[in-house]
XYZ file of C-alpha atoms in Angstrom:
281
model
C 116.979 87.973 83.434
C 116.779 89.509 86.904
C 113.412 91.116 87.718
C 113.906 94.775 88.622
C 111.706 97.217 90.480
C 111.910 100.822 91.632
C 109.800 101.364 94.760
C 108.682 104.953 95.337
C 107.529 105.887 98.850
C 105.965 109.356 99.206
C 106.263 110.372 102.843
C 105.059 113.510 104.608
C 105.785 113.464 108.349
C 105.782 109.673 108.551
C 108.378 109.300 111.314
C 106.082 106.926 113.220
C 105.760 104.564 110.252
C 108.780 104.829 107.941
C 111.022 102.498 109.972
C 108.530 99.632 109.887
C 107.848 100.255 106.202
C 111.530 100.129 105.235
C 112.326 97.183 107.508
C 109.592 95.205 105.763
C 110.924 96.135 102.316
C 114.449 95.207 103.400
C 113.185 91.782 104.528
C 111.861 91.011 101.040
C 112.583 87.503 99.811
C 113.677 86.299 96.407
C 110.989 84.222 94.727
C 113.358 82.779 92.103
C 117.025 82.007 91.494
C 117.223 85.149 89.363
C 116.975 87.333 92.471
C 115.611 90.858 92.478
C 117.167 94.199 91.558
C 115.558 96.697 93.910
C 115.774 100.461 94.186
C 113.849 102.235 96.936
C 113.211 105.979 96.794
C 111.754 107.791 99.780
C 110.257 111.090 98.634
C 110.262 113.010 101.919
C 107.695 115.630 100.995
C 107.696 118.814 103.066
C 108.550 116.954 106.264
C 108.906 118.868 109.511
C 109.822 115.755 111.509
C 112.739 113.324 111.174
C 111.236 111.106 108.467
C 114.198 111.673 106.122
C 116.799 111.053 108.826
C 115.103 107.841 109.910
C 114.828 106.656 106.317
C 118.476 107.409 105.560
C 119.570 105.311 108.550
C 118.406 102.185 106.684
C 120.813 102.745 103.768
C 123.571 100.418 105.113
C 121.116 97.550 105.400
C 119.975 98.009 101.815
C 123.559 98.309 100.586
C 124.412 95.034 102.332
C 121.832 93.304 100.132
C 123.045 95.028 96.993
C 119.984 97.255 96.831
C 119.789 101.026 96.581
C 118.013 103.338 99.010
C 117.733 107.012 98.125
C 116.079 109.705 100.223
C 114.862 112.861 98.487
C 114.244 115.824 100.788
C 111.631 117.869 98.982
C 109.659 121.034 99.692
C 105.918 120.577 100.168
C 104.986 119.407 96.662
C 101.870 117.464 97.582
C 101.626 113.744 96.961
C 101.517 114.013 93.132
C 104.710 116.096 93.194
C 106.395 113.618 95.521
C 105.449 110.750 93.192
C 106.792 112.665 90.196
C 110.079 113.345 91.994
C 110.379 109.653 92.773
C 109.697 108.761 89.153
C 112.401 111.173 88.023
C 114.940 109.395 90.253
C 113.820 105.858 89.350
C 116.294 103.671 87.471
C 114.032 100.755 86.635
C 111.091 101.018 84.215
C 108.847 98.859 86.405
C 107.548 100.880 89.348
C 105.813 100.238 92.658
C 104.209 103.086 94.606
C 104.072 102.325 98.316
C 102.527 104.392 101.115
C 104.871 104.942 104.043
C 102.433 103.448 106.569
C 102.152 100.134 104.710
C 104.197 97.034 105.565
C 104.728 94.455 102.847
C 105.081 90.735 103.428
C 108.421 89.167 102.515
C 107.408 87.604 99.156
C 105.294 90.492 97.863
C 107.725 92.729 95.975
C 109.426 89.820 94.249
C 106.064 88.407 93.143
C 105.048 91.809 91.806
C 108.360 92.270 89.988
C 107.923 88.918 88.281
C 104.376 89.485 87.008
C 105.332 92.917 85.668
C 107.926 91.338 83.366
C 105.672 91.574 80.315
C 105.641 93.701 77.162
C 101.899 94.196 77.633
C 100.595 96.877 80.047
C 100.282 95.457 83.536
C 99.054 96.700 86.915
C 99.707 94.621 90.034
C 99.142 94.570 93.757
C 98.864 92.114 96.610
C 96.151 91.066 99.034
C 95.480 93.949 101.461
C 95.029 93.116 105.126
C 93.759 95.748 107.548
C 96.168 96.171 110.444
C 94.758 95.458 113.927
C 92.954 98.581 115.129
C 92.838 99.998 118.648
C 89.425 101.628 118.226
C 86.308 99.469 118.533
C 84.630 101.672 115.908
C 87.436 101.086 113.429
C 87.469 97.356 114.098
C 83.724 97.142 113.428
C 83.933 99.307 110.305
C 86.828 97.240 108.953
C 84.997 93.942 109.437
C 82.282 95.101 107.053
C 84.524 97.034 104.675
C 86.849 94.101 103.893
C 83.869 92.109 102.627
C 82.855 94.664 99.997
C 83.425 93.458 96.408
C 85.989 96.172 95.707
C 88.213 94.858 98.503
C 87.382 91.160 98.540
C 87.228 90.401 94.822
C 89.239 92.974 92.890
C 92.766 94.350 92.827
C 92.131 97.525 94.827
C 95.738 98.674 95.172
C 95.146 101.125 98.024
C 98.452 101.724 99.803
C 100.403 99.781 97.175
C 100.128 99.536 93.424
C 102.689 98.717 90.744
C 102.906 99.086 86.978
C 105.308 97.931 84.301
C 106.956 100.141 81.701
C 104.150 99.771 79.158
C 101.597 100.587 81.824
C 103.494 103.588 83.160
C 103.573 105.028 79.642
C 99.804 105.580 79.857
C 100.218 108.858 81.717
C 102.905 111.479 82.122
C 103.216 113.320 85.405
C 100.718 112.448 88.104
C 97.631 114.655 87.884
C 97.063 116.943 90.857
C 94.064 115.064 92.185
C 92.990 113.556 95.491
C 93.113 109.880 94.588
C 96.235 108.850 92.689
C 95.580 105.158 93.362
C 92.090 105.301 91.816
C 93.415 107.205 88.789
C 96.125 104.622 88.174
C 93.876 101.606 88.764
C 91.247 102.925 86.344
C 93.945 103.490 83.740
C 93.928 99.697 83.341
C 91.147 97.348 82.364
C 90.197 94.645 84.874
C 91.909 92.076 82.624
C 95.187 94.017 82.884
C 95.162 94.067 86.703
C 97.006 91.227 88.393
C 96.604 90.128 92.003
C 99.552 88.221 93.427
C 99.161 85.848 96.343
C 101.329 87.700 98.881
C 99.857 90.181 101.351
C 100.524 93.612 102.733
C 99.250 95.284 105.892
C 97.448 98.607 105.611
C 96.344 100.648 108.646
C 92.834 102.037 108.823
C 92.375 105.338 110.644
C 91.215 105.186 114.254
C 87.825 106.489 115.373
C 84.542 107.675 113.938
C 85.477 111.220 112.887
C 88.682 110.163 111.072
C 86.762 107.414 109.286
C 84.258 110.004 108.083
C 87.067 112.290 106.875
C 88.751 109.512 104.926
C 85.501 108.165 103.484
C 84.523 111.678 102.355
C 87.959 112.177 100.806
C 87.612 108.869 98.958
C 84.186 109.804 97.623
C 85.444 113.223 96.559
C 88.377 111.595 94.816
C 86.125 109.308 92.794
C 83.884 112.208 91.776
C 86.923 114.265 90.787
C 88.149 111.511 88.475
C 84.674 111.091 86.982
C 84.666 114.788 86.104
C 88.281 115.152 84.950
C 88.825 111.738 83.342
C 85.387 110.374 82.371
C 86.928 108.033 79.793
C 88.467 106.005 82.625
C 85.083 105.037 84.054
C 84.820 102.229 81.520
C 87.321 100.403 83.744
C 85.398 101.005 86.978
C 84.080 98.054 88.971
C 80.662 97.702 90.565
C 81.570 98.161 94.222
C 78.074 97.726 95.639
C 77.198 94.250 96.890
C 73.859 92.793 95.730
C 71.012 93.484 98.148
C 70.815 89.827 99.148
C 74.522 89.788 99.964
C 74.200 93.084 101.856
C 71.371 91.665 103.960
C 73.385 88.542 104.724
C 76.357 90.619 105.839
C 74.145 92.809 108.009
C 72.556 89.818 109.719
C 75.897 88.125 110.275
C 77.503 91.156 111.934
C 74.894 93.831 112.791
C 77.392 96.017 114.651
C 79.804 96.117 111.712
C 76.971 96.956 109.319
C 75.600 99.670 111.617
C 79.045 101.255 111.983
C 79.667 101.272 108.244
C 76.191 102.686 107.623
C 76.675 105.411 110.245
C 79.920 106.563 108.621
C 78.255 106.586 105.209
C 75.293 108.598 106.511
C 77.595 111.110 108.217
C 79.389 111.673 104.922
C 76.132 112.146 103.025
C 74.817 114.522 105.685
C 77.916 116.703 105.368
C 78.947 116.217 108.989
C 82.224 118.078 109.593
C 82.445 119.000 105.939
C 85.768 119.258 104.140
C 87.080 119.536 100.606
C 90.205 118.358 98.848
C 92.847 116.037 100.257
C 92.904 115.758 104.043
C 94.975 113.476 106.241
C 92.839 110.977 108.111
C 95.085 110.695 111.125
């Protein structure tokens, strides 16, 4: 049986990133003789740039591999609406949800498609790697952040998460919340989350103020889920490192620790306050 996967890419004004994202998907390898049936749906959500045009230009390359690429030009529906539109167009019951600024490694999608071939509910992702940053602040923040238990030990799924048919049946339309990835991850127990060996590259926002905006948005998203879906918290991980581990990290890289702490303090202090979903870059 050929593993099959529908990949849904919500994209709002992602002209700077969509080409690299789709080129990486197109370069996906087959991990078995059974191949891979792949459908890619770009949900161009309220775009005022040429995201849709750029995405559509990749269609011949996908067709040459026997894969489908569809571009939906949508009004501004918000990310949940764009995800729902992608789901409505999806042909395969197993789904991957991929941010437009993420680039997957060649084996990743095939590995994910294989582990999702199960009658039991499954959630899957790969190993996230932070893309090289231009900003010294972002580089320092990232060095500390990637060592947190949530990133280093779990299946975080930020930028890319996938579910099989039994897993997708756990919710209907995407709730209109800030953090869709947290909602989906917490819809599965830790035992149901699978980490494959392949990697994907995820960009972190550049500079102190954008880092604060994104960190605040993340914290607000977690609180929103705790209020709206408290039953999901049973699947939450302990993301705080033990004090001894925290001290060791701080001593090993004081600048990285200080940068991470400064961003956290700025969020707690309400510096440049915001509410709801905001774009980091």
